[in-house]
């Protein structure tokens, strides 16, 4: 007797086979014009099913079983999603658990995922009021484009009879978020939402640098967006150069660029990477090196102390730099936490005779470091 899971798996396989056999170049224009909306509707229905399963997986704590830090981390590892996409799916899936009317309308195809995403955001911001207004908002959403729905929800938020101004400001502050993630093109995308108070000093600093540059040169051919990007980078660089920044493993945070000495000096071609694995052009490394400390890192031979033996369990700063260069981040399977969020873990514990040297060290994020020491996992 087939189970619900068996039926779903069979249907998915049949649909996948049909799509793989699709030859769009052989279809007529009428077939294309009918097929595109049909597949879009199907795509939204598939998205509904995925969100329902993600929500249930999250509710049951499925990520804990595989020692992932969160459902978001699990989606990134198992489904190949970007961090931003995985976070969005989890956010919407969680919201839908408290939006029965919206969930039903989505399942019946009254609107698509893009509409649900906007409604989920409204529900997350004002859950009690949303529940009271849910049917009205569903009716409105079914007749509006995504852009118009977003505008309508903005007006809805501004006219709510509920929290006072201070409560609204506090809610805005609680919704602040910032993402820094790599794109498929090798760029780094900076995206997020900031409340006015958090955003104000950022805007002032960026505007001040842009104004300074505009006065300094009338021949600047950068676009306004490029000027703002350069200004943000300059603000961060200036912060890293100050003496009162917090430390990581005893050192102030700094820009780590890993480059072979022959590549740095231009004696041969080669690749260059930052400590977190982003590939940069050798000229970028040379440009950074014009005004930076250059640290020699040799994995064999005598240089900075990469093996301090049994003298201390504390990992020296030089050895941590070598660990970062080797591991790049948490080494637990499926974890992508960057090196700055990790601890240096002794594979054979120092108290049991393990030396403090590279061969006995590995980077683990705080969560997985704790799990290893609890005895549930072993390196």
mmCIF file of C-alpha atoms in Angstrom:
data_model
loop_
_atom_site.group_PDB
_atom_site.id
_atom_site.type_symbol
_atom_site.label_atom_id
_atom_site.label_comp_id
_atom_site.label_asym_id
_atom_site.label_seq_id
_atom_site.Cartn_x
_atom_site.Cartn_y
_atom_site.Cartn_z
ATOM 1 C CA UNK A 1 0.000 0.000 0.000
ATOM 2 C CA UNK A 2 1.463 3.307 -1.074
ATOM 3 C CA UNK A 3 1.997 5.933 1.596
ATOM 4 C CA UNK A 4 1.500 9.663 1.126
ATOM 5 C CA UNK A 5 5.273 10.002 0.866
ATOM 6 C CA UNK A 6 5.423 7.332 -1.853
ATOM 7 C CA UNK A 7 2.705 9.072 -3.862
ATOM 8 C CA UNK A 8 4.483 12.407 -3.558
ATOM 9 C CA UNK A 9 7.826 10.923 -4.587
ATOM 10 C CA UNK A 10 6.241 9.270 -7.629
ATOM 11 C CA UNK A 11 4.480 12.485 -8.668
ATOM 12 C CA UNK A 12 7.677 14.490 -8.290
ATOM 13 C CA UNK A 13 9.602 11.976 -10.390
ATOM 14 C CA UNK A 14 6.955 11.990 -13.156
ATOM 15 C CA UNK A 15 6.906 15.780 -13.239
ATOM 16 C CA UNK A 16 10.701 15.966 -13.264
ATOM 17 C CA UNK A 17 10.841 13.541 -16.199
ATOM 18 C CA UNK A 18 8.266 15.583 -18.126
ATOM 19 C CA UNK A 19 10.179 18.819 -17.611
ATOM 20 C CA UNK A 20 13.497 17.231 -18.575
ATOM 21 C CA UNK A 21 11.885 16.045 -21.818
ATOM 22 C CA UNK A 22 10.604 19.549 -22.565
ATOM 23 C CA UNK A 23 11.888 21.102 -25.800
ATOM 24 C CA UNK A 24 10.833 24.741 -25.680
ATOM 25 C CA UNK A 25 12.286 25.412 -29.129
ATOM 26 C CA UNK A 26 9.770 22.974 -30.647
ATOM 27 C CA UNK A 27 6.708 24.547 -28.992
ATOM 28 C CA UNK A 28 4.410 26.987 -30.767
ATOM 29 C CA UNK A 29 3.948 30.524 -29.460
ATOM 30 C CA UNK A 30 0.462 29.600 -28.238
ATOM 31 C CA UNK A 31 1.869 26.621 -26.362
ATOM 32 C CA UNK A 32 4.531 28.805 -24.786
ATOM 33 C CA UNK A 33 2.032 31.484 -23.758
ATOM 34 C CA UNK A 34 -0.139 28.826 -22.101
ATOM 35 C CA UNK A 35 2.716 26.794 -20.656
ATOM 36 C CA UNK A 36 4.562 29.599 -18.883
ATOM 37 C CA UNK A 37 1.621 30.653 -16.635
ATOM 38 C CA UNK A 38 0.774 26.984 -16.026
ATOM 39 C CA UNK A 39 4.300 26.204 -14.849
ATOM 40 C CA UNK A 40 4.332 29.402 -12.774
ATOM 41 C CA UNK A 41 1.164 28.278 -11.012
ATOM 42 C CA UNK A 42 2.681 24.837 -10.517
ATOM 43 C CA UNK A 43 5.885 26.397 -9.204
ATOM 44 C CA UNK A 44 3.902 28.301 -6.569
ATOM 45 C CA UNK A 45 2.116 25.094 -5.578
ATOM 46 C CA UNK A 46 5.449 23.303 -5.259
ATOM 47 C CA UNK A 47 6.675 26.221 -3.151
ATOM 48 C CA UNK A 48 3.636 25.828 -0.920
ATOM 49 C CA UNK A 49 4.495 22.165 -0.384
ATOM 50 C CA UNK A 50 8.118 22.947 0.356
ATOM 51 C CA UNK A 51 7.229 25.667 2.867
ATOM 52 C CA UNK A 52 4.764 23.347 4.600
ATOM 53 C CA UNK A 53 7.504 20.737 4.963
ATOM 54 C CA UNK A 54 10.128 23.290 6.029
ATOM 55 C CA UNK A 55 7.745 24.615 8.670
ATOM 56 C CA UNK A 56 7.118 21.133 10.075
ATOM 57 C CA UNK A 57 10.821 20.220 9.898
ATOM 58 C CA UNK A 58 11.614 23.421 11.798
ATOM 59 C CA UNK A 59 8.868 22.830 14.380
ATOM 60 C CA UNK A 60 10.216 19.360 15.153
ATOM 61 C CA UNK A 61 13.807 20.604 15.451
ATOM 62 C CA UNK A 62 15.062 18.524 12.543
ATOM 63 C CA UNK A 63 18.287 20.509 12.263
ATOM 64 C CA UNK A 64 19.334 19.416 15.763
ATOM 65 C CA UNK A 65 19.365 15.763 14.690
ATOM 66 C CA UNK A 66 22.112 16.465 12.145
ATOM 67 C CA UNK A 67 23.896 18.977 14.435
ATOM 68 C CA UNK A 68 23.207 21.905 12.120
ATOM 69 C CA UNK A 69 23.027 25.253 13.868
ATOM 70 C CA UNK A 70 19.547 26.023 12.523
ATOM 71 C CA UNK A 71 16.996 25.119 9.880
ATOM 72 C CA UNK A 72 18.532 27.882 7.774
ATOM 73 C CA UNK A 73 21.943 26.213 8.006
ATOM 74 C CA UNK A 74 20.385 22.844 7.102
ATOM 75 C CA UNK A 75 18.697 24.315 3.992
ATOM 76 C CA UNK A 76 21.976 25.872 2.890
ATOM 77 C CA UNK A 77 23.800 22.570 3.303
ATOM 78 C CA UNK A 78 21.192 20.099 2.016
ATOM 79 C CA UNK A 79 19.382 22.209 -0.601
ATOM 80 C CA UNK A 80 22.211 24.432 -1.848
ATOM 81 C CA UNK A 81 20.383 27.661 -0.992
ATOM 82 C CA UNK A 82 22.124 30.948 -0.355
ATOM 83 C CA UNK A 83 21.960 32.255 3.184
ATOM 84 C CA UNK A 84 19.479 34.993 2.292
ATOM 85 C CA UNK A 85 17.164 32.591 0.456
ATOM 86 C CA UNK A 86 17.258 30.004 3.245
ATOM 87 C CA UNK A 87 16.513 32.630 5.902
ATOM 88 C CA UNK A 88 13.570 33.896 3.879
ATOM 89 C CA UNK A 89 12.094 30.406 3.431
ATOM 90 C CA UNK A 90 12.336 29.698 7.156
ATOM 91 C CA UNK A 91 10.832 33.078 8.052
ATOM 92 C CA UNK A 92 7.855 32.585 5.728
ATOM 93 C CA UNK A 93 7.354 28.947 6.772
ATOM 94 C CA UNK A 94 7.276 29.917 10.450
ATOM 95 C CA UNK A 95 4.878 32.779 9.787
ATOM 96 C CA UNK A 96 2.471 30.560 7.824
ATOM 97 C CA UNK A 97 1.950 28.363 10.884
ATOM 98 C CA UNK A 98 0.048 31.292 12.421
ATOM 99 C CA UNK A 99 -1.721 32.352 9.200
ATOM 100 C CA UNK A 100 -4.303 29.606 8.508
ATOM 101 C CA UNK A 101 -6.372 31.688 6.100
ATOM 102 C CA UNK A 102 -3.346 32.807 4.116
ATOM 103 C CA UNK A 103 -1.986 29.272 4.114
ATOM 104 C CA UNK A 104 -5.253 27.984 2.652
ATOM 105 C CA UNK A 105 -5.452 30.711 0.001
ATOM 106 C CA UNK A 106 -1.863 29.974 -1.031
ATOM 107 C CA UNK A 107 -2.626 26.258 -1.265
ATOM 108 C CA UNK A 108 -5.662 26.946 -3.467
ATOM 109 C CA UNK A 109 -3.664 29.174 -5.810
ATOM 110 C CA UNK A 110 -5.395 32.484 -5.029
ATOM 111 C CA UNK A 111 -1.978 34.148 -5.158
ATOM 112 C CA UNK A 112 1.653 33.142 -5.452
ATOM 113 C CA UNK A 113 4.721 32.993 -3.262
ATOM 114 C CA UNK A 114 5.688 36.638 -3.792
ATOM 115 C CA UNK A 115 2.343 37.732 -2.316
ATOM 116 C CA UNK A 116 2.703 35.296 0.582
ATOM 117 C CA UNK A 117 6.166 36.650 1.365
ATOM 118 C CA UNK A 118 4.757 40.175 1.775
ATOM 119 C CA UNK A 119 1.814 38.967 3.857
ATOM 120 C CA UNK A 120 4.147 36.914 6.060
ATOM 121 C CA UNK A 121 6.232 40.000 6.732
ATOM 122 C CA UNK A 122 3.107 41.904 7.760
ATOM 123 C CA UNK A 123 2.019 39.043 10.019
ATOM 124 C CA UNK A 124 5.455 38.859 11.649
ATOM 125 C CA UNK A 125 5.412 42.608 12.308
ATOM 126 C CA UNK A 126 1.896 42.696 13.795
ATOM 127 C CA UNK A 127 0.663 39.136 14.453
ATOM 128 C CA UNK A 128 -2.424 39.937 16.534
ATOM 129 C CA UNK A 129 -3.696 42.686 14.244
ATOM 130 C CA UNK A 130 -2.962 40.547 11.187
ATOM 131 C CA UNK A 131 -5.088 37.717 12.560
ATOM 132 C CA UNK A 132 -7.972 40.144 13.034
ATOM 133 C CA UNK A 133 -7.598 41.543 9.497
ATOM 134 C CA UNK A 134 -6.446 38.369 7.739
ATOM 135 C CA UNK A 135 -9.460 37.739 5.508
ATOM 136 C CA UNK A 136 -9.569 41.364 4.358
ATOM 137 C CA UNK A 137 -5.865 41.299 3.524
ATOM 138 C CA UNK A 138 -6.277 37.996 1.661
ATOM 139 C CA UNK A 139 -9.067 39.491 -0.447
ATOM 140 C CA UNK A 140 -6.942 42.559 -1.183
ATOM 141 C CA UNK A 141 -3.860 40.494 -2.052
ATOM 142 C CA UNK A 142 -5.754 38.437 -4.608
ATOM 143 C CA UNK A 143 -6.496 41.547 -6.666
ATOM 144 C CA UNK A 144 -3.174 43.382 -6.497
ATOM 145 C CA UNK A 145 0.250 43.040 -8.050
ATOM 146 C CA UNK A 146 3.110 42.355 -5.651
ATOM 147 C CA UNK A 147 4.239 45.984 -5.888
ATOM 148 C CA UNK A 148 0.762 47.334 -5.139
ATOM 149 C CA UNK A 149 0.300 44.841 -2.297
ATOM 150 C CA UNK A 150 3.549 46.007 -0.719
ATOM 151 C CA UNK A 151 2.356 49.607 -0.923
ATOM 152 C CA UNK A 152 -1.046 48.689 0.524
ATOM 153 C CA UNK A 153 0.594 46.873 3.436
ATOM 154 C CA UNK A 154 2.790 49.908 4.113
ATOM 155 C CA UNK A 155 -0.356 52.023 4.458
ATOM 156 C CA UNK A 156 -1.927 49.312 6.617
ATOM 157 C CA UNK A 157 1.027 49.387 8.993
ATOM 158 C CA UNK A 158 1.003 53.175 9.287
ATOM 159 C CA UNK A 159 -2.700 53.324 10.125
ATOM 160 C CA UNK A 160 -2.873 50.586 12.714
ATOM 161 C CA UNK A 161 -4.772 51.362 15.907
ATOM 162 C CA UNK A 162 -2.458 49.788 18.418
ATOM 163 C CA UNK A 163 0.991 50.461 19.818
ATOM 164 C CA UNK A 164 2.052 54.034 20.370
ATOM 165 C CA UNK A 165 4.877 55.773 18.597
ATOM 166 C CA UNK A 166 7.522 54.535 21.028
ATOM 167 C CA UNK A 167 6.325 50.960 20.709
ATOM 168 C CA UNK A 168 6.410 51.272 16.920
ATOM 169 C CA UNK A 169 9.979 52.578 17.033
ATOM 170 C CA UNK A 170 10.966 49.680 19.276
ATOM 171 C CA UNK A 171 9.392 47.236 16.819
ATOM 172 C CA UNK A 172 11.315 48.849 13.966
ATOM 173 C CA UNK A 173 14.525 48.469 15.936
ATOM 174 C CA UNK A 174 13.737 44.803 16.509
ATOM 175 C CA UNK A 175 13.359 44.255 12.768
ATOM 176 C CA UNK A 176 16.834 45.542 11.891
ATOM 177 C CA UNK A 177 18.935 43.058 9.919
ATOM 178 C CA UNK A 178 21.951 42.982 7.638
ATOM 179 C CA UNK A 179 23.236 40.267 5.302
ATOM 180 C CA UNK A 180 26.624 40.014 3.637
ATOM 181 C CA UNK A 181 26.716 37.118 1.174
ATOM 182 C CA UNK A 182 28.511 35.983 -1.954
ATOM 183 C CA UNK A 183 26.730 35.955 -5.309
ATOM 184 C CA UNK A 184 27.108 33.456 -8.140
ATOM 185 C CA UNK A 185 29.120 36.088 -10.044
ATOM 186 C CA UNK A 186 31.769 36.250 -7.313
ATOM 187 C CA UNK A 187 30.608 39.614 -5.980
ATOM 188 C CA UNK A 188 29.566 40.245 -2.382
ATOM 189 C CA UNK A 189 25.993 41.413 -1.824
ATOM 190 C CA UNK A 190 25.229 43.693 1.112
ATOM 191 C CA UNK A 191 21.520 43.813 1.873
ATOM 192 C CA UNK A 192 19.251 44.473 4.811
ATOM 193 C CA UNK A 193 16.788 46.689 6.636
ATOM 194 C CA UNK A 194 17.761 49.224 9.297
ATOM 195 C CA UNK A 195 15.642 51.298 11.607
ATOM 196 C CA UNK A 196 16.139 55.078 11.171
ATOM 197 C CA UNK A 197 18.291 55.470 14.294
ATOM 198 C CA UNK A 198 20.675 52.667 13.321
ATOM 199 C CA UNK A 199 20.858 53.845 9.715
ATOM 200 C CA UNK A 200 21.461 57.516 10.494
ATOM 201 C CA UNK A 201 25.192 57.368 11.431
ATOM 202 C CA UNK A 202 25.853 55.108 8.439
ATOM 203 C CA UNK A 203 24.164 57.552 6.089
ATOM 204 C CA UNK A 204 25.956 60.527 7.640
ATOM 205 C CA UNK A 205 29.383 58.843 7.352
ATOM 206 C CA UNK A 206 28.820 57.737 3.747
ATOM 207 C CA UNK A 207 27.448 61.137 2.721
ATOM 208 C CA UNK A 208 30.380 62.924 4.365
ATOM 209 C CA UNK A 209 32.934 60.878 2.414
ATOM 210 C CA UNK A 210 30.989 61.291 -0.840
ATOM 211 C CA UNK A 211 30.791 65.067 -0.299
ATOM 212 C CA UNK A 212 34.516 65.225 0.454
ATOM 213 C CA UNK A 213 35.348 63.330 -2.729
ATOM 214 C CA UNK A 214 33.034 65.530 -4.797
ATOM 215 C CA UNK A 215 34.798 68.670 -3.578
ATOM 216 C CA UNK A 216 38.236 67.138 -4.123
ATOM 217 C CA UNK A 217 37.725 66.172 -7.767
ATOM 218 C CA UNK A 218 35.363 67.350 -10.467
ATOM 219 C CA UNK A 219 36.515 64.572 -12.822
ATOM 220 C CA UNK A 220 35.284 61.655 -10.707
ATOM 221 C CA UNK A 221 33.510 59.330 -13.159
ATOM 222 C CA UNK A 222 32.133 56.927 -10.546
ATOM 223 C CA UNK A 223 28.370 56.498 -10.327
ATOM 224 C CA UNK A 224 26.626 57.614 -7.107
ATOM 225 C CA UNK A 225 26.154 53.950 -6.168
ATOM 226 C CA UNK A 226 29.874 53.267 -6.680
ATOM 227 C CA UNK A 227 30.771 56.278 -4.543
ATOM 228 C CA UNK A 228 28.577 55.002 -1.718
ATOM 229 C CA UNK A 229 30.136 51.533 -1.966
ATOM 230 C CA UNK A 230 33.650 52.996 -1.793
ATOM 231 C CA UNK A 231 32.635 55.218 1.120
ATOM 232 C CA UNK A 232 31.287 52.275 3.122
ATOM 233 C CA UNK A 233 34.540 50.376 2.550
ATOM 234 C CA UNK A 234 36.548 53.407 3.687
ATOM 235 C CA UNK A 235 34.509 53.745 6.881
ATOM 236 C CA UNK A 236 35.224 50.091 7.728
ATOM 237 C CA UNK A 237 38.923 50.394 6.908
ATOM 238 C CA UNK A 238 39.240 53.456 9.135
ATOM 239 C CA UNK A 239 37.573 51.550 11.962
ATOM 240 C CA UNK A 240 39.979 48.625 11.559
ATOM 241 C CA UNK A 241 42.919 51.033 11.764
ATOM 242 C CA UNK A 242 41.877 52.473 15.148
ATOM 243 C CA UNK A 243 43.495 51.274 18.356
ATOM 244 C CA UNK A 244 40.344 50.646 20.423
ATOM 245 C CA UNK A 245 38.749 47.865 18.394
ATOM 246 C CA UNK A 246 37.940 44.533 20.101
ATOM 247 C CA UNK A 247 40.379 41.675 19.680
ATOM 248 C CA UNK A 248 40.095 38.191 18.178
ATOM 249 C CA UNK A 249 42.524 35.697 19.727
ATOM 250 C CA UNK A 250 44.524 38.592 21.170
ATOM 251 C CA UNK A 251 44.792 40.589 17.953
ATOM 252 C CA UNK A 252 42.770 43.460 16.562
ATOM 253 C CA UNK A 253 40.654 42.382 13.577
ATOM 254 C CA UNK A 254 42.459 42.911 10.324
ATOM 255 C CA UNK A 255 42.306 42.179 6.613
ATOM 256 C CA UNK A 256 43.937 38.812 5.963
ATOM 257 C CA UNK A 257 45.014 38.159 2.375
ATOM 258 C CA UNK A 258 46.729 34.825 1.694
ATOM 259 C CA UNK A 259 49.213 35.082 -1.147
ATOM 260 C CA UNK A 260 52.365 33.261 -2.192
ATOM 261 C CA UNK A 261 55.386 35.548 -1.815
ATOM 262 C CA UNK A 262 56.358 35.043 -5.471
ATOM 263 C CA UNK A 263 52.861 36.074 -6.579
ATOM 264 C CA UNK A 264 52.932 39.084 -4.264
ATOM 265 C CA UNK A 265 56.224 40.289 -5.706
ATOM 266 C CA UNK A 266 55.101 39.658 -9.290
ATOM 267 C CA UNK A 267 57.646 36.917 -9.982
ATOM 268 C CA UNK A 268 54.940 34.542 -11.175
ATOM 269 C CA UNK A 269 51.194 34.367 -11.760
ATOM 270 C CA UNK A 270 48.884 32.777 -9.234
ATOM 271 C CA UNK A 271 45.713 33.137 -7.215
ATOM 272 C CA UNK A 272 45.120 35.071 -4.030
ATOM 273 C CA UNK A 273 42.435 34.549 -1.404
ATOM 274 C CA UNK A 274 41.127 36.298 1.668
ATOM 275 C CA UNK A 275 41.119 34.314 4.893
ATOM 276 C CA UNK A 276 37.441 33.426 4.427
ATOM 277 C CA UNK A 277 38.046 31.958 0.969
ATOM 278 C CA UNK A 278 37.119 34.780 -1.406
ATOM 279 C CA UNK A 279 39.344 34.913 -4.468
ATOM 280 C CA UNK A 280 40.902 38.312 -5.192
ATOM 281 C CA UNK A 281 43.243 39.405 -7.963
ATOM 282 C CA UNK A 282 46.952 39.499 -7.073
ATOM 283 C CA UNK A 283 46.935 43.236 -7.826
ATOM 284 C CA UNK A 284 44.403 43.623 -5.034
ATOM 285 C CA UNK A 285 46.785 41.862 -2.659
ATOM 286 C CA UNK A 286 49.634 44.126 -3.776
ATOM 287 C CA UNK A 287 47.448 47.184 -3.279
ATOM 288 C CA UNK A 288 46.548 46.097 0.263
ATOM 289 C CA UNK A 289 50.206 45.291 0.914
ATOM 290 C CA UNK A 290 51.291 48.855 0.119
ATOM 291 C CA UNK A 291 50.189 49.952 3.598
ATOM 292 C CA UNK A 292 49.958 46.794 5.674
ATOM 293 C CA UNK A 293 51.951 44.475 7.854
ATOM 294 C CA UNK A 294 53.116 41.397 5.952
ATOM 295 C CA UNK A 295 53.245 38.238 8.052
ATOM 296 C CA UNK A 296 55.304 35.284 6.860
ATOM 297 C CA UNK A 297 53.478 31.973 7.260
ATOM 298 C CA UNK A 298 55.388 28.741 6.652
ATOM 299 C CA UNK A 299 53.807 25.357 7.281
ATOM 300 C CA UNK A 300 57.139 23.579 7.559
ATOM 301 C CA UNK A 301 60.506 24.861 8.685
ATOM 302 C CA UNK A 302 61.324 27.526 11.259
ATOM 303 C CA UNK A 303 59.339 30.750 11.283
ATOM 304 C CA UNK A 304 56.587 31.989 13.537
ATOM 305 C CA UNK A 305 55.911 29.441 16.299
ATOM 306 C CA UNK A 306 53.389 27.070 14.726
ATOM 307 C CA UNK A 307 54.168 24.424 17.339
ATOM 308 C CA UNK A 308 54.460 25.441 21.002
ATOM 309 C CA UNK A 309 54.274 21.853 22.236
ATOM 310 C CA UNK A 310 53.139 21.305 25.831
ATOM 311 C CA UNK A 311 54.194 24.694 27.177
ATOM 312 C CA UNK A 312 50.684 26.164 26.972
ATOM 313 C CA UNK A 313 47.176 25.248 25.859
ATOM 314 C CA UNK A 314 46.562 28.818 24.666
ATOM 315 C CA UNK A 315 46.837 29.104 20.883
ATOM 316 C CA UNK A 316 49.166 32.000 19.960
ATOM 317 C CA UNK A 317 47.973 34.616 17.479
ATOM 318 C CA UNK A 318 50.465 33.462 14.834
ATOM 319 C CA UNK A 319 49.256 29.885 15.099
ATOM 320 C CA UNK A 320 45.635 30.972 14.860
ATOM 321 C CA UNK A 321 46.444 32.835 11.629
ATOM 322 C CA UNK A 322 47.858 29.593 10.260
ATOM 323 C CA UNK A 323 44.730 27.719 11.388
ATOM 324 C CA UNK A 324 42.524 30.251 9.611
ATOM 325 C CA UNK A 325 44.637 29.921 6.467
ATOM 326 C CA UNK A 326 44.246 26.136 6.563
ATOM 327 C CA UNK A 327 40.646 25.625 7.770
ATOM 328 C CA UNK A 328 38.973 28.903 6.681
ATOM 329 C CA UNK A 329 36.104 28.330 9.118
ATOM 330 C CA UNK A 330 34.324 25.704 11.202
ATOM 331 C CA UNK A 331 35.379 22.228 10.044
ATOM 332 C CA UNK A 332 32.239 20.441 11.253
ATOM 333 C CA UNK A 333 30.522 18.782 8.246
ATOM 334 C CA UNK A 334 27.892 21.054 6.739
ATOM 335 C CA UNK A 335 28.809 24.107 8.836
ATOM 336 C CA UNK A 336 29.811 27.303 7.053
ATOM 337 C CA UNK A 337 30.502 29.536 10.057
ATOM 338 C CA UNK A 338 33.441 31.840 9.215
ATOM 339 C CA UNK A 339 36.747 31.704 11.031
ATOM 340 C CA UNK A 340 36.012 34.786 13.128
ATOM 341 C CA UNK A 341 33.202 32.830 14.852
ATOM 342 C CA UNK A 342 35.358 29.826 15.724
ATOM 343 C CA UNK A 343 37.515 28.494 18.537
ATOM 344 C CA UNK A 344 40.732 26.525 18.155
ATOM 345 C CA UNK A 345 39.952 23.009 19.416
ATOM 346 C CA UNK A 346 42.603 20.538 20.600
ATOM 347 C CA UNK A 347 41.795 17.212 18.903
ATOM 348 C CA UNK A 348 43.622 15.398 21.707
ATOM 349 C CA UNK A 349 42.801 17.575 24.701
ATOM 350 C CA UNK A 350 45.695 19.435 26.300
ATOM 351 C CA UNK A 351 44.853 17.938 29.707
ATOM 352 C CA UNK A 352 45.300 14.467 28.193
ATOM 353 C CA UNK A 353 48.716 15.181 26.732
ATOM 354 C CA UNK A 354 47.704 16.791 23.462
ATOM 355 C CA UNK A 355 50.237 19.344 22.186
ATOM 356 C CA UNK A 356 49.404 22.831 20.990
ATOM 357 C CA UNK A 357 50.428 22.469 17.363
ATOM 358 C CA UNK A 358 48.690 22.697 14.008
ATOM 359 C CA UNK A 359 48.390 18.937 13.560
ATOM 360 C CA UNK A 360 46.408 18.718 16.817
ATOM 361 C CA UNK A 361 44.192 21.767 16.244
ATOM 362 C CA UNK A 362 41.025 22.378 14.262
ATOM 363 C CA UNK A 363 38.637 25.330 14.014
ATOM 364 C CA UNK A 364 35.112 24.737 15.357
ATOM 365 C CA UNK A 365 32.311 27.244 15.841
ATOM 366 C CA UNK A 366 31.012 27.680 19.384
ATOM 367 C CA UNK A 367 27.997 25.415 18.815
ATOM 368 C CA UNK A 368 29.956 22.513 17.373
ATOM 369 C CA UNK A 369 32.840 23.030 19.802
ATOM 370 C CA UNK A 370 30.351 22.521 22.613
ATOM 371 C CA UNK A 371 28.893 19.403 20.980
ATOM 372 C CA UNK A 372 32.342 17.853 20.603
ATOM 373 C CA UNK A 373 33.156 18.489 24.261
ATOM 374 C CA UNK A 374 29.784 17.077 25.310
ATOM 375 C CA UNK A 375 30.964 13.801 23.789
ATOM 376 C CA UNK A 376 28.261 13.551 21.138
ATOM 377 C CA UNK A 377 30.745 13.977 18.285
ATOM 378 C CA UNK A 378 34.405 13.204 17.834
ATOM 379 C CA UNK A 379 36.978 14.786 15.550
#
